[in-house]
Backbone as ProteinMPNN parsed JSONL, in Angstrom:
{"seq_chain_A": "MENATAAPIAVALYQPDIPANLGATARMCACFGLPLHVIEPAGFPWSHKALKRAGMDYLDHVRIIRHDSWQAFLKAMGDRRLILASTRAAFPHHAFFYAPGDILLFGRECCGVPQEVHDAAHARVRIPLRPGLRSLNVAMSAGIIAAEALRQLSAFPEESR", "coords_chain_A": {"N_chain_A": [[69.923, 37.036, 115.018], [67.318, 38.553, 113.26], [67.253, 40.768, 110.449], [65.277, 43.565, 110.457], [64.415, 44.912, 108.175], [64.665, 43.031, 106.194], [62.78, 41.134, 106.68], [59.668, 39.65, 105.701], [57.216, 40.522, 106.738], [56.041, 42.253, 109.69], [55.441, 42.154, 113.237], [53.408, 43.798, 115.614], [52.784, 44.883, 118.911], [50.385, 46.535, 120.74], [50.733, 48.385, 123.543], [51.156, 46.118, 125.445], [49.832, 44.109, 128.133], [50.212, 41.77, 129.524], [52.873, 39.999, 130.547], [53.692, 37.354, 129.864], [52.403, 36.885, 127.444], [53.677, 38.709, 125.735], [56.22, 37.576, 125.815], [55.694, 35.03, 124.653], [54.851, 35.832, 122.113], [57.175, 37.063, 121.206], [58.804, 34.829, 121.071], [57.526, 33.384, 119.002], [57.979, 35.213, 116.914], [60.77, 35.094, 116.787], [61.123, 32.44, 115.903], [59.927, 32.544, 113.367], [61.419, 34.493, 112.166], [60.742, 37.211, 112.305], [60.53, 40.728, 112.955], [59.653, 42.289, 116.063], [57.6, 44.783, 117.106], [57.072, 46.842, 119.85], [54.736, 48.79, 121.284], [54.84, 51.225, 123.552], [53.21, 52.49, 126.579], [54.144, 49.482, 128.279], [52.331, 47.216, 130.362], [53.812, 46.282, 132.499], [57.006, 45.716, 134.089], [59.993, 45.441, 132.086], [61.719, 43.594, 133.043], [60.269, 41.569, 134.096], [59.659, 38.334, 135.348], [57.879, 36.526, 134.127], [57.831, 37.294, 131.458], [60.415, 36.623, 130.64], [60.345, 33.872, 131.183], [58.356, 32.919, 129.403], [59.435, 33.727, 126.969], [61.813, 32.422, 126.993], [64.992, 31.186, 125.942], [64.757, 32.263, 123.464], [64.514, 34.977, 123.257], [66.912, 36.14, 122.684], [67.081, 35.842, 119.998], [65.394, 37.383, 118.516], [64.445, 40.438, 117.039], [63.541, 43.041, 118.894], [61.802, 45.958, 118.818], [61.337, 48.815, 120.497], [58.866, 51.298, 121.001], [58.228, 54.524, 122.131], [55.661, 55.581, 122.157], [52.375, 55.622, 120.61], [52.338, 57.53, 118.558], [55.095, 57.794, 118.032], [55.616, 55.242, 117.051], [54.004, 55.248, 114.694], [55.333, 57.223, 113.217], [57.837, 56.012, 112.851], [57.111, 53.833, 111.26], [56.315, 54.83, 108.846], [54.994, 54.685, 105.595], [54.103, 52.072, 105.604], [51.739, 49.356, 105.499], [49.297, 48.98, 107.996], [47.867, 46.31, 109.554], [45.275, 45.538, 111.41], [44.397, 43.308, 113.94], [41.28, 42.471, 115.03], [38.431, 41.925, 117.058], [36.238, 43.232, 116.239], [36.365, 43.428, 113.517], [35.195, 42.919, 110.171], [36.221, 41.363, 108.19], [37.549, 38.171, 107.499], [40.682, 36.776, 108.578], [42.001, 34.952, 106.884], [41.04, 35.472, 104.369], [42.024, 37.846, 103.59], [44.364, 39.713, 101.618], [47.653, 39.683, 102.08], [50.637, 41.695, 102.014], [54.114, 42.136, 101.15], [55.98, 43.755, 103.67], [53.87, 44.473, 105.286], [52.521, 45.301, 108.501], [51.505, 43.533, 111.19], [49.216, 44.204, 113.554], [48.434, 44.073, 116.974], [46.197, 44.358, 119.718], [45.809, 45.414, 123.196], [45.461, 42.982, 125.768], [43.486, 43.349, 127.67], [41.701, 45.275, 126.664], [41.854, 45.782, 123.905], [42.39, 48.132, 121.329], [42.466, 51.766, 121.217], [40.088, 53.984, 119.572], [41.47, 55.731, 117.827], [43.61, 54.19, 116.966], [42.302, 52.127, 115.635], [41.266, 53.691, 113.565], [43.602, 54.44, 112.235], [44.507, 52.133, 111.06], [45.089, 50.351, 108.054], [43.681, 48.194, 107.267], [41.404, 45.853, 108.78], [41.282, 42.76, 110.392], [39.83, 39.618, 111.358], [39.885, 36.635, 113.332], [37.976, 33.92, 112.569], [35.616, 32.633, 114.849], [33.827, 30.25, 116.883], [30.309, 30.787, 117.422], [29.373, 32.887, 120.147], [31.76, 32.877, 121.507], [34.416, 34.956, 122.586], [37.231, 35.769, 122.018], [40.632, 34.907, 121.072], [43.723, 34.193, 122.798], [46.168, 36.775, 122.734], [48.819, 36.236, 121.878], [48.487, 33.768, 120.614], [46.72, 34.529, 118.601], [48.385, 36.274, 117.168], [50.274, 34.446, 116.187], [48.666, 32.805, 114.537], [47.7, 34.596, 112.558], [50.101, 35.677, 111.571], [51.262, 33.342, 110.513], [49.453, 32.779, 108.438], [49.819, 35.046, 106.809], [52.541, 34.708, 106.11], [52.319, 32.262, 104.763], [50.75, 32.997, 102.532], [52.553, 34.719, 101.301], [54.542, 33.032, 100.621], [56.751, 32.831, 102.356], [57.869, 31.514, 104.528], [60.472, 30.744, 106.858], [63.499, 29.038, 105.853], [63.92, 25.661, 106.674], [66.227, 24.316, 109.008], [67.063, 21.709, 109.163]], "CA_chain_A": [[68.88, 38.052, 115.027], [66.901, 38.9, 111.909], [67.229, 42.166, 110.046], [63.86, 43.941, 110.355], [64.07, 45.333, 106.824], [64.652, 41.866, 105.319], [61.628, 40.296, 107.008], [58.544, 39.916, 104.797], [56.197, 41.236, 107.502], [56.431, 42.501, 111.077], [54.373, 42.055, 114.229], [53.437, 44.892, 116.587], [51.875, 44.773, 120.049], [50.012, 47.835, 121.286], [50.681, 48.473, 125.003], [50.84, 44.806, 126.036], [49.68, 44.156, 129.589], [50.503, 40.468, 130.121], [54.249, 39.711, 130.123], [53.826, 36.037, 129.236], [51.97, 36.993, 126.047], [54.772, 39.35, 125.006], [57.271, 36.562, 125.69], [55.279, 34.024, 123.678], [54.851, 36.471, 120.792], [58.583, 37.225, 120.843], [59.289, 33.498, 120.693], [56.984, 33.114, 117.674], [58.7, 36.068, 115.968], [62.111, 34.531, 116.642], [61.03, 31.222, 115.094], [59.559, 32.891, 111.995], [62.335, 35.505, 111.64], [60.018, 38.472, 112.175], [60.757, 41.714, 114.011], [58.519, 42.566, 116.947], [57.503, 46.161, 117.574], [56.292, 46.976, 121.074], [54.307, 50.174, 121.46], [54.779, 51.488, 124.993], [53.812, 51.792, 127.705], [53.727, 48.127, 128.616], [51.695, 47.174, 131.683], [54.671, 45.532, 133.409], [58.419, 46.032, 133.849], [60.64, 44.559, 131.112], [62.471, 42.569, 133.758], [59.297, 40.636, 134.677], [60.095, 36.948, 135.132], [56.96, 35.827, 133.213], [58.294, 37.609, 130.103], [61.611, 35.803, 130.394], [59.957, 32.458, 131.202], [57.648, 32.601, 128.158], [60.336, 33.936, 125.836], [62.925, 31.492, 127.168], [66.233, 31.632, 125.313], [64.428, 32.795, 122.153], [64.584, 36.443, 123.279], [68.183, 36.532, 122.073], [67.004, 35.582, 118.56], [64.348, 38.213, 117.914], [64.683, 41.877, 117.116], [62.428, 43.749, 119.532], [61.938, 47.401, 118.649], [60.4, 49.478, 121.42], [58.453, 52.647, 120.621], [57.764, 55.228, 123.331], [54.242, 55.954, 122.075], [51.692, 55.327, 119.354], [52.8, 58.5, 117.567], [56.471, 57.431, 117.67], [55.496, 54.046, 116.214], [53.51, 55.659, 113.378], [56.404, 57.951, 112.54], [58.863, 55.043, 112.469], [56.597, 52.889, 110.267], [56.148, 55.5, 107.557], [53.799, 54.362, 104.805], [53.807, 50.63, 105.612], [50.346, 49.057, 105.844], [48.98, 48.441, 109.323], [46.746, 45.367, 109.498], [44.859, 45.383, 112.799], [43.574, 42.167, 114.337], [40.227, 43.016, 115.881], [37.182, 41.167, 117.136], [35.214, 44.051, 115.582], [36.576, 43.428, 112.068], [34.247, 42.136, 109.383], [36.957, 40.564, 107.209], [38.323, 37.081, 108.097], [42.128, 36.891, 108.338], [42.463, 34.081, 105.801], [40.538, 35.983, 103.094], [42.724, 39.098, 103.327], [45.588, 39.551, 100.834], [48.792, 40.323, 102.737], [51.678, 42.158, 101.105], [55.405, 42.337, 101.808], [56.081, 45.014, 104.402], [52.732, 44.671, 106.195], [52.726, 45.203, 109.942], [50.34, 42.939, 111.84], [49.078, 44.94, 114.815], [47.571, 43.408, 117.953], [45.887, 45.239, 120.831], [45.976, 45.003, 124.584], [44.637, 41.848, 126.174], [42.344, 43.797, 128.477], [40.723, 46.179, 126.038], [42.095, 46.047, 122.486], [43.051, 49.399, 120.998], [41.54, 52.892, 121.152], [39.528, 54.298, 118.257], [42.467, 56.357, 116.941], [44.406, 53.114, 116.386], [41.405, 51.536, 114.625], [41.172, 54.614, 112.441], [44.883, 54.506, 111.528], [44.771, 50.866, 110.375], [44.704, 50.289, 106.643], [42.698, 47.113, 107.183], [41.13, 45.159, 110.033], [40.944, 41.362, 110.151], [39.466, 38.853, 112.555], [39.976, 35.181, 113.224], [36.626, 33.397, 112.8], [35.44, 31.794, 116.039], [32.481, 29.72, 117.09], [29.397, 31.763, 118.022], [29.326, 32.998, 121.594], [33.103, 32.968, 122.078], [34.893, 36.319, 122.351], [38.52, 35.996, 121.372], [41.768, 34.053, 121.41], [44.863, 34.82, 123.429], [46.826, 37.655, 121.767], [49.986, 35.563, 121.298], [47.965, 32.762, 119.702], [46.201, 35.269, 117.448], [49.532, 36.756, 116.388], [50.834, 33.298, 115.48], [47.745, 32.359, 113.483], [47.659, 35.571, 111.463], [51.438, 35.736, 110.97], [51.441, 32.143, 109.693], [48.663, 32.937, 107.212], [50.492, 36.036, 105.959], [53.747, 34.077, 105.571], [51.875, 31.253, 103.791], [50.365, 33.685, 101.3], [53.736, 35.339, 100.692], [55.546, 31.974, 100.437], [57.898, 33.433, 103.025], [58.3, 30.832, 105.744], [61.926, 30.564, 106.866], [64.006, 27.73, 105.456], [64.217, 24.782, 107.804], [67.659, 24.062, 109.138], [67.264, 20.288, 109.493]], "C_chain_A": [[68.583, 38.45, 113.585], [66.974, 40.401, 111.666], [65.774, 42.544, 109.775], [63.482, 44.338, 108.936], [63.999, 44.155, 105.866], [63.435, 40.976, 105.566], [60.451, 40.658, 106.103], [57.418, 40.722, 105.452], [56.774, 41.512, 108.888], [55.196, 42.346, 111.956], [54.53, 43.22, 115.189], [52.401, 44.631, 117.671], [51.65, 46.162, 120.623], [49.853, 47.728, 122.805], [50.323, 47.139, 125.664], [50.753, 44.877, 127.555], [49.875, 42.81, 130.274], [51.889, 40.042, 129.639], [54.418, 38.363, 129.439], [53.392, 36.07, 127.772], [53.024, 37.69, 125.194], [55.899, 38.337, 124.792], [56.935, 35.513, 124.647], [55.267, 34.589, 122.258], [56.281, 36.674, 120.308], [59.174, 35.892, 120.389], [58.804, 33.136, 119.295], [57.734, 33.938, 116.628], [60.119, 35.557, 115.737], [62.076, 33.321, 115.71], [60.714, 31.508, 113.632], [60.48, 33.941, 111.38], [61.684, 36.862, 111.436], [60.418, 39.452, 113.277], [59.478, 41.929, 114.804], [58.613, 44.002, 117.431], [56.614, 46.18, 118.816], [56.018, 48.455, 121.277], [54.046, 50.383, 122.941], [53.611, 52.429, 125.328], [53.267, 50.373, 127.847], [53.172, 48.155, 130.036], [52.506, 46.425, 132.722], [56.107, 45.963, 133.142], [59.042, 45.009, 132.893], [61.449, 43.453, 131.785], [61.561, 41.489, 134.344], [59.664, 39.195, 134.34], [59.163, 36.17, 134.207], [57.337, 36.095, 131.756], [59.479, 36.722, 129.749], [61.26, 34.319, 130.346], [59.275, 32.08, 129.886], [58.557, 32.741, 126.94], [61.515, 32.984, 125.824], [64.194, 32.05, 126.521], [66.003, 32.183, 123.905], [64.551, 34.325, 122.108], [65.884, 36.956, 122.673], [68.159, 36.405, 120.549], [65.92, 36.393, 117.854], [64.748, 39.676, 118.059], [63.422, 42.52, 117.684], [62.721, 45.236, 119.442], [60.885, 48.06, 119.522], [60.153, 50.911, 120.951], [57.828, 53.311, 121.845], [56.268, 55.511, 123.342], [53.677, 55.514, 120.728], [52.195, 56.25, 118.251], [54.226, 58.186, 117.104], [56.47, 56.198, 116.762], [55.05, 54.428, 114.805], [54.6, 56.358, 112.57], [57.473, 56.978, 112.034], [58.401, 54.122, 111.338], [56.386, 53.524, 108.905], [54.869, 55.093, 106.857], [53.507, 52.861, 104.727], [52.36, 50.4, 106.036], [50.255, 48.47, 107.24], [47.738, 47.57, 109.192], [46.393, 45.036, 110.941], [44.019, 44.127, 112.983], [42.549, 42.688, 115.332], [39.009, 42.108, 115.878], [36.047, 41.934, 116.471], [35.321, 44.054, 114.062], [35.536, 42.55, 111.38], [34.961, 41.12, 108.498], [37.737, 39.45, 107.89], [39.797, 37.132, 107.663], [42.608, 36.074, 107.14], [41.988, 34.546, 104.423], [41.196, 37.313, 102.717], [43.988, 38.806, 102.523], [46.704, 40.375, 101.47], [49.847, 40.679, 101.694], [52.992, 42.276, 101.861], [55.447, 43.723, 102.467], [54.932, 45.271, 105.354], [53.173, 44.54, 107.651], [51.43, 44.677, 110.542], [50.278, 43.495, 113.251], [48.048, 44.277, 115.719], [47.423, 44.293, 119.176], [46.15, 44.632, 122.194], [45.007, 43.868, 124.91], [43.374, 42.309, 126.896], [41.29, 44.54, 127.673], [40.995, 46.512, 124.577], [42.864, 47.324, 122.259], [42.023, 50.526, 120.999], [41.108, 53.184, 119.709], [40.569, 54.911, 117.317], [43.363, 55.3, 116.29], [43.573, 52.389, 115.327], [41.384, 52.397, 113.372], [42.453, 54.663, 111.612], [45.18, 53.232, 110.736], [44.294, 50.93, 108.927], [43.651, 49.211, 106.411], [42.555, 46.491, 108.564], [40.692, 43.742, 109.687], [40.595, 40.693, 111.471], [39.682, 37.378, 112.262], [38.576, 34.644, 113.504], [36.602, 32.436, 113.994], [34.021, 31.252, 116.08], [31.605, 30.787, 117.727], [29.44, 31.72, 119.553], [30.683, 33.07, 122.264], [33.729, 34.289, 121.644], [36.168, 36.422, 121.536], [39.527, 34.94, 121.801], [42.801, 34.873, 122.184], [45.629, 35.623, 122.367], [48.045, 36.993, 121.122], [49.546, 34.499, 120.298], [47.429, 33.431, 118.437], [47.329, 35.757, 116.554], [50.142, 35.611, 115.586], [49.972, 32.839, 114.323], [47.787, 33.312, 112.291], [49.024, 35.691, 110.796], [51.672, 34.529, 110.072], [50.654, 32.243, 108.388], [49.338, 33.927, 106.267], [51.753, 35.429, 105.33], [53.4, 33.013, 104.536], [51.54, 31.917, 102.461], [51.574, 34.251, 100.561], [54.823, 34.315, 100.364], [56.856, 32.381, 101.101], [58.255, 32.768, 104.351], [59.813, 30.691, 105.696], [62.304, 29.158, 106.411], [64.289, 26.914, 106.704], [65.703, 24.452, 107.821], [67.96, 22.599, 109.468], [68.2, 19.621, 108.534]], "O_chain_A": [[69.499, 38.658, 112.789], [66.777, 41.199, 112.583], [65.112, 41.911, 108.952], [62.342, 44.125, 108.525], [63.346, 44.251, 104.826], [63.105, 40.142, 104.723], [60.254, 41.827, 105.773], [56.748, 41.512, 104.787], [57.869, 41.054, 109.213], [54.062, 42.4, 111.48], [55.649, 43.594, 115.54], [51.281, 44.21, 117.384], [52.599, 46.876, 120.951], [48.944, 47.056, 123.292], [49.311, 47.038, 126.358], [51.505, 45.615, 128.191], [49.719, 42.716, 131.492], [52.069, 39.754, 128.456], [55.22, 38.247, 128.513], [53.959, 35.355, 126.946], [53.243, 37.301, 124.046], [56.465, 38.259, 123.702], [57.789, 35.141, 123.842], [55.635, 33.895, 121.31], [56.57, 36.479, 119.127], [59.951, 35.84, 119.436], [59.582, 32.634, 118.483], [58.088, 33.418, 115.57], [60.613, 35.585, 114.61], [62.919, 33.2, 114.821], [61.182, 30.791, 112.747], [60.346, 34.256, 110.197], [62.03, 37.585, 110.502], [60.625, 39.041, 114.419], [58.372, 41.774, 114.288], [59.582, 44.388, 118.084], [55.529, 45.598, 118.82], [56.935, 49.263, 121.423], [53.134, 49.783, 123.511], [53.085, 53.095, 124.436], [52.097, 50.104, 127.575], [53.519, 49.038, 130.821], [51.955, 45.974, 133.726], [56.399, 46.518, 132.082], [58.654, 43.841, 132.897], [61.819, 42.475, 131.135], [62.045, 40.583, 135.022], [59.946, 38.873, 133.186], [59.615, 35.23, 133.554], [57.18, 35.217, 130.907], [59.523, 36.139, 128.665], [61.829, 33.581, 129.542], [59.581, 31.035, 129.312], [58.458, 31.962, 125.992], [62.141, 32.762, 124.787], [64.433, 33.257, 126.557], [66.964, 32.536, 123.221], [64.678, 34.9, 121.027], [65.942, 38.09, 122.2], [69.108, 36.812, 119.879], [65.577, 36.104, 116.708], [65.315, 40.088, 119.071], [62.374, 42.539, 117.039], [63.748, 45.713, 119.924], [59.686, 47.883, 119.309], [61.073, 51.632, 120.564], [56.988, 52.712, 122.517], [55.67, 55.664, 124.407], [54.41, 55.094, 119.833], [52.449, 55.802, 117.133], [54.53, 58.3, 115.917], [57.246, 56.13, 115.809], [55.648, 53.983, 113.825], [54.759, 56.104, 111.377], [57.955, 57.114, 110.91], [59.223, 53.675, 110.538], [56.289, 52.813, 107.905], [53.787, 55.146, 107.442], [52.739, 52.428, 103.867], [51.817, 51.159, 106.838], [51.025, 47.586, 107.616], [46.683, 48.041, 108.768], [47.138, 44.327, 111.617], [43.044, 43.913, 112.263], [42.906, 43.274, 116.354], [38.604, 41.589, 114.837], [35.003, 41.355, 116.171], [34.464, 44.62, 113.384], [35.063, 41.564, 111.945], [34.364, 40.12, 108.099], [38.528, 39.738, 108.788], [40.109, 37.487, 106.527], [43.544, 36.485, 106.454], [42.487, 34.059, 103.408], [40.945, 37.843, 101.635], [44.619, 37.767, 102.72], [46.699, 41.604, 101.406], [49.939, 40.052, 100.639], [52.995, 42.49, 103.073], [55.007, 44.718, 101.891], [55.003, 46.199, 106.159], [54.077, 43.771, 107.979], [50.379, 45.306, 110.414], [51.188, 43.277, 114.051], [46.937, 43.961, 115.293], [48.389, 44.908, 119.627], [46.638, 43.509, 122.326], [43.891, 43.809, 124.394], [42.311, 41.709, 126.736], [40.101, 44.441, 127.976], [40.405, 47.459, 124.056], [43.874, 47.576, 122.917], [40.834, 50.275, 120.802], [41.705, 52.683, 118.756], [40.545, 54.631, 116.119], [43.828, 55.502, 115.169], [44.076, 52.072, 114.249], [41.473, 51.887, 112.255], [42.394, 54.903, 110.406], [46.018, 53.25, 109.835], [43.239, 51.488, 108.623], [42.841, 49.298, 105.488], [43.45, 46.583, 109.404], [39.848, 43.535, 108.815], [41.002, 41.135, 112.545], [39.663, 36.938, 111.113], [38.037, 34.892, 114.582], [37.45, 31.554, 114.124], [33.131, 31.748, 115.388], [32.101, 31.611, 118.495], [29.53, 30.652, 120.16], [30.759, 33.301, 123.47], [33.598, 34.699, 120.491], [36.198, 37.077, 120.494], [39.31, 34.189, 122.753], [42.741, 36.102, 122.21], [45.723, 35.188, 121.219], [48.277, 37.177, 119.928], [50.167, 34.345, 119.247], [47.662, 32.947, 117.33], [47.244, 35.666, 115.329], [50.492, 35.794, 114.42], [50.483, 32.519, 113.25], [47.896, 32.875, 111.146], [49.098, 35.796, 109.571], [52.222, 34.672, 108.98], [51.148, 31.829, 107.34], [49.421, 33.681, 105.063], [51.999, 35.62, 104.139], [54.106, 32.871, 103.537], [51.979, 31.47, 101.402], [51.607, 34.256, 99.33], [55.897, 34.679, 99.885], [57.927, 32.292, 100.501], [58.878, 33.395, 105.208], [60.386, 30.536, 104.617], [61.531, 28.213, 106.563], [64.838, 27.427, 107.679], [66.342, 24.327, 106.777], [69.026, 22.299, 110.006], [68.476, 18.429, 108.668]]}, "name": "protein", "num_of_chains": 1, "seq": "MENATAAPIAVALYQPDIPANLGATARMCACFGLPLHVIEPAGFPWSHKALKRAGMDYLDHVRIIRHDSWQAFLKAMGDRRLILASTRAAFPHHAFFYAPGDILLFGRECCGVPQEVHDAAHARVRIPLRPGLRSLNVAMSAGIIAAEALRQLSAFPEESR"}
């Protein structure tokens, strides 16, 4: 399990409502050595079999930090930058300059995040898509943006081969 303070960045999911996406995001965080913050309430019980199926045995290798509410999450994060992934953002994710300590924040699959979360973000980024298409799966989006941030920070984990 990775130490959350040693990780170059962190990932946060705001009130996730699809257990398989939380599991897949947790798996990605385990592979990259990133902590995963989950802002409650989740739209499913933590014992849901889809969460365990998607996370597989990787759930034992990721630090998942659960926060009871948005306010509790903000308090715990202090002055770290929140970078919100949003289809409403004007700035493409690959043109943004990530910094150590950034928290990559992703909204609910059904409806994103409320305005107060948008307002609290230090920056908003989007993944460019073809015209007429709305969005990617939240777990896929988290992987794409996390990989770009790690690339910029030269912070990919060492391979163990």
